mmCIF file of C-alpha atoms and ligand atoms in Angstrom:
data_model
loop_
_atom_site.group_PDB
_atom_site.id
_atom_site.type_symbol
_atom_site.label_atom_id
_atom_site.label_comp_id
_atom_site.label_asym_id
_atom_site.label_seq_id
_atom_site.Cartn_x
_atom_site.Cartn_y
_atom_site.Cartn_z
ATOM 1 C CA MET P 462 10.123 50.133 27.836
ATOM 2 C CA ARG P 463 6.389 49.331 27.979
ATOM 3 C CA SER P 464 5.327 45.732 28.519
ATOM 4 C CA MET P 465 4.227 43.703 25.506
ATOM 5 C CA THR P 466 0.886 42.135 24.714
ATOM 6 C CA GLU P 467 0.757 38.365 24.068
ATOM 7 C CA ASN P 468 0.543 38.906 20.290
ATOM 8 C CA GLU P 469 3.390 41.429 20.318
ATOM 9 C CA LEU P 470 5.615 38.874 22.084
ATOM 10 C CA THR P 471 4.968 36.389 19.270
ATOM 11 C CA ASP P 472 5.852 39.053 16.657
ATOM 12 C CA VAL P 473 9.083 39.956 18.484
ATOM 13 C CA VAL P 474 10.182 36.281 18.663
ATOM 14 C CA VAL P 475 9.345 35.740 14.989
ATOM 15 C CA GLU P 476 11.362 38.849 13.988
ATOM 16 C CA ARG P 477 14.374 37.622 16.002
ATOM 17 C CA TYR P 478 14.428 34.443 13.850
ATOM 18 C CA ARG P 479 13.854 36.219 10.523
ATOM 19 C CA ALA P 480 17.586 36.449 9.717
ATOM 20 C CA THR P 481 17.855 32.642 9.402
ATOM 21 C CA PRO P 482 19.887 32.302 6.160
ATOM 22 C CA ASP P 483 18.396 28.989 4.991
ATOM 23 C CA ALA P 484 15.050 29.999 3.444
ATOM 24 C CA ARG P 485 13.271 26.690 4.137
ATOM 25 C CA LEU P 486 14.534 26.542 7.737
ATOM 26 C CA GLN P 487 13.322 30.127 8.198
ATOM 27 C CA GLU P 488 9.860 29.248 6.814
ATOM 28 C CA ILE P 489 9.560 26.208 9.105
ATOM 29 C CA LEU P 490 10.794 27.983 12.258
ATOM 30 C CA LEU P 491 8.637 31.073 11.830
ATOM 31 C CA SER P 492 5.527 28.965 11.294
ATOM 32 C CA LEU P 493 6.411 26.670 14.221
ATOM 33 C CA ILE P 494 6.809 29.670 16.563
ATOM 34 C CA ARG P 495 3.488 31.203 15.455
ATOM 35 C CA HIS P 496 1.593 27.915 15.856
ATOM 36 C CA ALA P 497 3.233 27.034 19.212
ATOM 37 C CA HIS P 498 2.450 30.499 20.604
ATOM 38 C CA ALA P 499 -1.130 30.289 19.313
ATOM 39 C CA PHE P 500 -1.506 26.911 21.064
ATOM 40 C CA VAL P 501 -0.283 28.343 24.402
ATOM 41 C CA ARG P 502 -2.740 31.257 24.111
ATOM 42 C CA ASP P 503 -5.571 28.961 22.981
ATOM 43 C CA VAL P 504 -5.445 26.589 25.977
ATOM 44 C CA ARG P 505 -4.155 29.284 28.430
ATOM 45 C CA LEU P 506 -1.302 26.883 29.348
ATOM 46 C CA THR P 507 -0.166 27.130 32.982
ATOM 47 C CA GLU P 508 3.484 26.922 34.040
ATOM 48 C CA THR P 509 2.746 23.646 35.884
ATOM 49 C CA GLU P 510 1.234 22.169 32.722
ATOM 50 C CA TRP P 511 4.189 23.341 30.624
ATOM 51 C CA MET P 512 6.615 21.671 33.081
ATOM 52 C CA LYS P 513 4.567 18.445 32.867
ATOM 53 C CA GLY P 514 4.907 18.598 29.081
ATOM 54 C CA VAL P 515 8.668 19.177 29.350
ATOM 55 C CA GLU P 516 8.979 16.212 31.733
ATOM 56 C CA PHE P 517 6.946 14.047 29.341
ATOM 57 C CA LEU P 518 9.173 14.936 26.369
ATOM 58 C CA THR P 519 12.315 14.415 28.489
ATOM 59 C CA ALA P 520 11.104 10.927 29.497
ATOM 60 C CA THR P 521 10.310 10.208 25.830
ATOM 61 C CA GLY P 522 13.890 11.134 24.862
ATOM 62 C CA HIS P 523 15.357 9.040 27.673
ATOM 63 C CA MET P 524 13.466 5.992 26.336
ATOM 64 C CA CYS P 525 15.310 6.180 22.979
ATOM 65 C CA ASP P 526 18.314 4.023 22.042
ATOM 66 C CA ASP P 527 19.399 2.088 18.943
ATOM 67 C CA LYS P 528 16.529 -0.423 19.413
ATOM 68 C CA ARG P 529 13.753 1.808 20.777
ATOM 69 C CA GLN P 530 12.571 5.060 19.191
ATOM 70 C CA GLU P 531 9.952 6.498 21.534
ATOM 71 C CA MET P 532 10.094 9.896 19.756
ATOM 72 C CA ILE P 533 8.964 8.339 16.470
ATOM 73 C CA LEU P 534 6.334 6.382 18.398
ATOM 74 C CA LEU P 535 5.037 9.648 19.861
ATOM 75 C CA SER P 536 4.935 11.270 16.431
ATOM 76 C CA ASP P 537 3.090 8.164 15.131
ATOM 77 C CA ASN P 538 0.561 8.264 17.978
ATOM 78 C CA LEU P 539 -0.225 11.920 17.473
ATOM 79 C CA GLY P 540 -0.887 11.224 13.772
ATOM 80 C CA ILE P 541 2.030 13.481 12.809
ATOM 81 C CA SER P 542 3.965 10.748 10.943
ATOM 82 C CA ALA P 543 0.813 9.859 8.973
ATOM 83 C CA LEU P 544 0.194 13.544 8.174
ATOM 84 C CA VAL P 545 3.805 14.128 7.050
ATOM 85 C CA ASN P 546 3.420 11.046 4.835
ATOM 86 C CA MET P 547 0.175 12.467 3.382
ATOM 87 C CA VAL P 548 1.541 15.923 2.609
ATOM 88 C CA SER P 549 4.851 14.719 1.183
ATOM 89 C CA ALA P 550 3.967 11.450 -0.567
ATOM 90 C CA GLY P 551 2.616 12.825 -3.855
ATOM 91 C CA VAL P 552 2.183 9.381 -5.416
ATOM 92 C CA PRO P 553 0.659 9.609 -8.928
ATOM 93 C CA GLU P 554 -2.685 7.961 -9.673
ATOM 94 C CA GLY P 555 -2.210 4.209 -10.228
ATOM 95 C CA ALA P 556 1.037 3.862 -8.260
ATOM 96 C CA THR P 557 1.026 1.959 -4.946
ATOM 97 C CA GLU P 558 0.424 4.340 -2.048
ATOM 98 C CA THR P 559 2.995 4.882 0.681
ATOM 99 C CA THR P 560 2.550 4.803 4.439
ATOM 100 C CA VAL P 561 4.691 5.227 7.564
ATOM 101 C CA LEU P 562 8.044 3.455 8.051
ATOM 102 C CA GLY P 563 7.506 2.796 11.773
ATOM 103 C CA PRO P 564 10.180 2.318 14.440
ATOM 104 C CA PHE P 565 10.905 -1.383 13.816
ATOM 105 C CA TYR P 566 12.686 -1.053 10.486
ATOM 106 C CA VAL P 567 16.230 -2.478 10.552
ATOM 107 C CA PRO P 568 18.489 -1.654 7.585
ATOM 108 C CA ASN P 569 20.691 -4.324 5.968
ATOM 109 C CA SER P 570 18.497 -7.347 6.687
ATOM 110 C CA PRO P 571 19.665 -10.504 4.830
ATOM 111 C CA GLN P 572 19.073 -11.262 1.173
ATOM 112 C CA ARG P 573 16.528 -14.097 0.702
ATOM 113 C CA ALA P 574 16.394 -16.466 -2.267
ATOM 114 C CA TRP P 575 13.314 -16.919 -4.484
ATOM 115 C CA GLY P 576 10.537 -18.345 -2.261
ATOM 116 C CA GLU P 577 12.796 -18.663 0.800
ATOM 117 C CA SER P 578 10.974 -18.276 4.118
ATOM 118 C CA ILE P 579 11.636 -15.229 6.310
ATOM 119 C CA LEU P 580 10.309 -17.251 9.265
ATOM 120 C CA LEU P 581 13.502 -18.542 10.891
ATOM 121 C CA ARG P 582 11.968 -20.858 13.492
ATOM 122 C CA ASP P 583 10.162 -24.200 13.361
ATOM 123 C CA SER P 584 6.441 -23.762 12.872
ATOM 124 C CA ASP P 585 3.324 -25.790 12.193
ATOM 125 C CA GLU P 586 1.392 -22.655 11.170
ATOM 126 C CA ILE P 587 -0.164 -22.438 7.720
ATOM 127 C CA PRO P 588 2.439 -20.735 5.513
ATOM 128 C CA LEU P 589 1.771 -17.486 3.668
ATOM 129 C CA ILE P 590 2.881 -17.022 0.081
ATOM 130 C CA VAL P 591 3.080 -13.436 -1.188
ATOM 131 C CA HIS P 592 3.695 -13.215 -4.904
ATOM 132 C CA GLY P 593 3.290 -10.677 -7.642
ATOM 133 C CA ARG P 594 5.249 -8.290 -9.814
ATOM 134 C CA VAL P 595 7.007 -4.990 -9.420
ATOM 135 C CA VAL P 596 5.898 -2.798 -12.340
ATOM 136 C CA ASP P 597 6.018 0.854 -13.368
ATOM 137 C CA GLU P 598 2.941 3.050 -13.879
ATOM 138 C CA ASP P 599 2.514 1.683 -17.449
ATOM 139 C CA GLY P 600 2.546 -1.910 -16.206
ATOM 140 C CA THR P 601 6.079 -2.571 -17.508
ATOM 141 C CA PRO P 602 7.865 -5.101 -15.247
ATOM 142 C CA LEU P 603 10.941 -3.913 -13.357
ATOM 143 C CA PRO P 604 13.426 -6.844 -13.319
ATOM 144 C CA GLY P 605 15.926 -6.732 -10.450
ATOM 145 C CA ALA P 606 13.667 -4.543 -8.272
ATOM 146 C CA GLY P 607 14.346 -4.907 -4.544
ATOM 147 C CA ILE P 608 11.532 -5.932 -2.183
ATOM 148 C CA GLU P 609 12.445 -5.598 1.479
ATOM 149 C CA VAL P 610 9.875 -6.919 3.962
ATOM 150 C CA TRP P 611 9.413 -7.164 7.719
ATOM 151 C CA GLN P 612 6.606 -8.184 10.061
ATOM 152 C CA THR P 613 5.876 -9.366 13.606
ATOM 153 C CA ASP P 614 5.927 -13.019 14.645
ATOM 154 C CA SER P 615 2.680 -14.658 15.804
ATOM 155 C CA ASN P 616 3.281 -13.360 19.363
ATOM 156 C CA GLY P 617 2.851 -9.816 17.972
ATOM 157 C CA MET P 618 6.520 -8.878 18.403
ATOM 158 C CA TYR P 619 9.301 -7.933 15.994
ATOM 159 C CA ASP P 620 12.626 -9.768 16.356
ATOM 160 C CA ILE P 621 14.280 -6.659 17.845
ATOM 161 C CA GLN P 622 11.664 -6.544 20.629
ATOM 162 C CA ASP P 623 11.939 -10.201 21.561
ATOM 163 C CA SER P 624 15.246 -11.884 22.417
ATOM 164 C CA SER P 625 13.674 -15.359 22.043
ATOM 165 C CA GLN P 626 13.436 -14.849 18.248
ATOM 166 C CA PRO P 627 16.401 -15.573 15.959
ATOM 167 C CA GLU P 628 18.133 -12.439 14.660
ATOM 168 C CA ASP P 629 16.487 -11.170 11.442
ATOM 169 C CA ASN P 630 13.450 -13.391 11.983
ATOM 170 C CA LEU P 631 10.648 -12.288 9.647
ATOM 171 C CA ARG P 632 12.661 -9.716 7.725
ATOM 172 C CA GLY P 633 14.683 -9.844 4.526
ATOM 173 C CA HIS P 634 15.376 -8.604 0.994
ATOM 174 C CA TYR P 635 14.014 -10.324 -2.116
ATOM 175 C CA THR P 636 14.933 -9.525 -5.715
ATOM 176 C CA ALA P 637 12.440 -9.510 -8.585
ATOM 177 C CA ASN P 638 13.291 -11.896 -11.454
ATOM 178 C CA GLU P 639 13.616 -11.030 -15.167
ATOM 179 C CA GLU P 640 9.796 -10.720 -15.425
ATOM 180 C CA GLY P 641 9.639 -8.436 -12.374
ATOM 181 C CA ARG P 642 8.140 -11.278 -10.303
ATOM 182 C CA PHE P 643 8.863 -12.055 -6.676
ATOM 183 C CA LEU P 644 7.971 -14.926 -4.330
ATOM 184 C CA ILE P 645 7.996 -14.430 -0.559
ATOM 185 C CA ARG P 646 7.284 -17.107 2.017
ATOM 186 C CA SER P 647 6.190 -16.159 5.513
ATOM 187 C CA ILE P 648 3.284 -16.612 7.930
ATOM 188 C CA ARG P 649 0.084 -14.566 8.034
ATOM 189 C CA PRO P 650 0.701 -11.397 10.086
ATOM 190 C CA THR P 651 -1.359 -10.698 13.202
ATOM 191 C CA SER P 652 -2.516 -7.452 14.774
ATOM 192 C CA TYR P 653 -0.253 -6.333 17.606
ATOM 193 C CA PRO P 654 0.028 -3.678 20.310
ATOM 194 C CA ILE P 655 2.715 -1.027 20.001
ATOM 195 C CA PRO P 656 5.000 -0.830 23.086
ATOM 196 C CA THR P 657 3.128 0.665 26.055
ATOM 197 C CA ASP P 658 5.837 0.484 28.738
ATOM 198 C CA GLY P 659 7.019 4.072 28.099
ATOM 199 C CA PRO P 660 5.610 7.606 27.902
ATOM 200 C CA VAL P 661 3.510 6.750 24.824
ATOM 201 C CA GLY P 662 1.785 4.047 26.913
ATOM 202 C CA VAL P 663 1.090 6.666 29.598
ATOM 203 C CA LEU P 664 -0.463 8.876 26.910
ATOM 204 C CA LEU P 665 -2.618 6.038 25.534
ATOM 205 C CA ARG P 666 -3.948 5.110 28.987
ATOM 206 C CA ALA P 667 -4.634 8.751 29.892
ATOM 207 C CA THR P 668 -6.675 9.155 26.716
ATOM 208 C CA ASN P 669 -8.579 5.836 26.749
ATOM 209 C CA ARG P 670 -7.031 4.656 23.473
ATOM 210 C CA HIS P 671 -6.203 1.031 22.584
ATOM 211 C CA PRO P 672 -2.606 0.310 21.459
ATOM 212 C CA PHE P 673 -3.270 -1.972 18.455
ATOM 213 C CA ARG P 674 -2.117 -1.869 14.859
ATOM 214 C CA PRO P 675 -4.047 -3.962 12.313
ATOM 215 C CA ALA P 676 -2.122 -6.945 10.866
ATOM 216 C CA HIS P 677 0.251 -5.912 8.091
ATOM 217 C CA LEU P 678 3.372 -6.748 6.160
ATOM 218 C CA HIS P 679 5.867 -3.874 5.747
ATOM 219 C CA ALA P 680 7.631 -3.397 2.421
ATOM 220 C CA ILE P 681 10.201 -1.075 0.893
ATOM 221 C CA VAL P 682 10.336 -1.526 -2.875
ATOM 222 C CA THR P 683 13.118 0.000 -4.960
ATOM 223 C CA ALA P 684 14.145 0.065 -8.623
ATOM 224 C CA PRO P 685 16.597 2.346 -10.451
ATOM 225 C CA GLY P 686 14.927 5.437 -11.959
ATOM 226 C CA HIS P 687 11.865 5.057 -9.693
ATOM 227 C CA GLN P 688 10.671 6.565 -6.437
ATOM 228 C CA PRO P 689 11.448 4.212 -3.528
ATOM 229 C CA LEU P 690 8.151 2.964 -2.074
ATOM 230 C CA THR P 691 7.681 2.529 1.698
ATOM 231 C CA THR P 692 4.369 0.854 2.332
ATOM 232 C CA HIS P 693 2.313 -1.811 4.150
ATOM 233 C CA LEU P 694 -0.097 -4.498 2.972
ATOM 234 C CA PHE P 695 -2.980 -4.719 5.466
ATOM 235 C CA ASP P 696 -5.119 -7.803 6.116
ATOM 236 C CA ALA P 697 -8.715 -7.066 5.021
ATOM 237 C CA GLU P 698 -10.121 -9.234 7.838
ATOM 238 C CA ASP P 699 -8.461 -7.367 10.681
ATOM 239 C CA LYS P 700 -10.715 -5.786 13.315
ATOM 240 C CA TYR P 701 -8.415 -2.788 13.894
ATOM 241 C CA LEU P 702 -8.425 -1.426 10.329
ATOM 242 C CA ASP P 703 -10.713 1.464 11.343
ATOM 243 C CA SER P 704 -8.853 2.312 14.542
ATOM 244 C CA ASP P 705 -5.122 1.862 13.834
ATOM 245 C CA VAL P 706 -3.337 3.408 16.822
ATOM 246 C CA VAL P 707 -0.955 5.249 14.455
ATOM 247 C CA PHE P 708 -3.534 6.320 11.813
ATOM 248 C CA ALA P 709 -1.554 4.742 8.947
ATOM 249 C CA VAL P 710 -4.175 2.616 7.131
ATOM 250 C CA LYS P 711 -4.971 3.612 3.548
ATOM 251 C CA GLU P 712 -7.863 1.885 1.833
ATOM 252 C CA SER P 713 -5.843 1.117 -1.293
ATOM 253 C CA LEU P 714 -3.370 -0.926 0.806
ATOM 254 C CA ILE P 715 -5.962 -3.370 2.222
ATOM 255 C CA ARG P 716 -5.608 -6.874 0.773
ATOM 256 C CA LYS P 717 -7.536 -10.147 0.988
ATOM 257 C CA PHE P 718 -5.436 -13.112 2.154
ATOM 258 C CA THR P 719 -7.087 -16.184 0.597
ATOM 259 C CA LYS P 720 -6.772 -19.795 1.739
ATOM 260 C CA ASN P 721 -5.551 -21.935 -1.145
ATOM 261 C CA GLU P 722 -6.283 -25.647 -0.677
ATOM 262 C CA ASP P 723 -5.349 -26.769 -4.176
ATOM 263 C CA PRO P 724 -2.562 -29.418 -3.903
ATOM 264 C CA GLY P 725 -1.294 -28.515 -7.393
ATOM 265 C CA ALA P 726 -0.881 -24.855 -6.403
ATOM 266 C CA ALA P 727 0.869 -25.898 -3.187
ATOM 267 C CA GLU P 728 3.296 -28.000 -5.196
ATOM 268 C CA ARG P 729 4.063 -25.114 -7.561
ATOM 269 C CA PHE P 730 5.129 -23.044 -4.539
ATOM 270 C CA GLY P 731 7.144 -25.908 -3.021
ATOM 271 C CA LEU P 732 4.554 -26.547 -0.279
ATOM 272 C CA SER P 733 2.820 -29.726 0.816
ATOM 273 C CA GLY P 734 -0.548 -28.472 2.099
ATOM 274 C CA PRO P 735 -2.981 -25.547 2.258
ATOM 275 C CA PHE P 736 -1.509 -22.052 2.412
ATOM 276 C CA TRP P 737 -2.539 -18.422 2.706
ATOM 277 C CA GLU P 738 -2.010 -16.591 -0.569
ATOM 278 C CA LEU P 739 -1.609 -12.917 -1.335
ATOM 279 C CA ASP P 740 -1.244 -11.901 -4.962
ATOM 280 C CA ASN P 741 -0.007 -8.330 -5.007
ATOM 281 C CA ASP P 742 1.717 -6.114 -7.563
ATOM 282 C CA PHE P 743 3.761 -3.135 -6.388
ATOM 283 C CA VAL P 744 3.458 -0.192 -8.809
ATOM 284 C CA LEU P 745 6.353 2.269 -8.654
ATOM 285 C CA SER P 746 6.259 5.837 -9.957
ATOM 286 C CA LYS P 747 9.068 7.439 -11.959
ATOM 287 C CA ALA P 748 11.801 9.156 -9.940
ATOM 288 C CA ARG P 749 11.183 12.888 -9.531
ATOM 289 C CA SER P 750 13.932 14.940 -11.130
HETATM 290 C C1 BEZ R 629 4.950 -0.598 12.784
HETATM 291 O O1 BEZ R 629 4.104 -0.910 11.986
HETATM 292 O O2 BEZ R 629 5.932 -1.316 12.886
HETATM 293 C C2 BEZ R 629 4.733 0.587 13.642
HETATM 294 C C3 BEZ R 629 4.444 1.806 13.062
HETATM 295 C C4 BEZ R 629 4.246 2.912 13.868
HETATM 296 C C5 BEZ R 629 4.335 2.788 15.247
HETATM 297 C C6 BEZ R 629 4.606 1.560 15.822
HETATM 298 C C7 BEZ R 629 4.805 0.446 15.017
HETATM 299 FE FE1 FE R 630 4.478 -2.983 11.855
#
């Protein structure tokens, strides 16, 4: 048997996987093999470098548990999560755009009443009121829609990263009323660094990249017959909007948080002083059949 060329090796490997019965799995695997082989040829990868890569991925896996997902963080940092979101989102014109879920989502957070605060600790910070409607693409309100939100506390950490925070601090589910309206009480989010004490931190330092995400509120909005929406609302004044470490900012999701000093408005929202206000409608698209 004569020895193979580099390109022939790729063809042989691809052919060995061609019998994969699931057509989509076959398409993905064959393309993955071709691209991975092309990458090895392109950079003329050495065996030492390949072992370093294997060790890096092994360390990334070892850092994962039910509270820490370093694999997702790696995908986020390489822009892969943002790219998968871009190619699969397919949101129609006029509907609110989606962005990445991120590794700090916790399912089954508590239900919150109309206007109840998701901040579960004492605070003298200026409150934030987020209000608006959940509507469909024609502007028709969607009563009973679910609005699930989560964000970091003012120290830049999510509750699951920081044992000093009460459980479920700054996360919860709200329900839209009969007019599709919702009222969320919180505090203004801050920019924060993603965790850098694992392999992703090693990667960031080796590549001279900062670890910050611009301030945002996460939301998952759902209504029967409509596409579930996973998104963020970004603070227009944040200095990291153009350099989000995970590449997940979309211009249409940037919002102005305004300071409302009108005592009458404060009273209407059950507050006694100035507050940050964000008026935002979520626009859901019809479920794809
Ligand atoms: C987040 O916004 O929670 C997040 C997203 C991607 C990576 C790290 C954090
Ligand atoms: Fe976040």
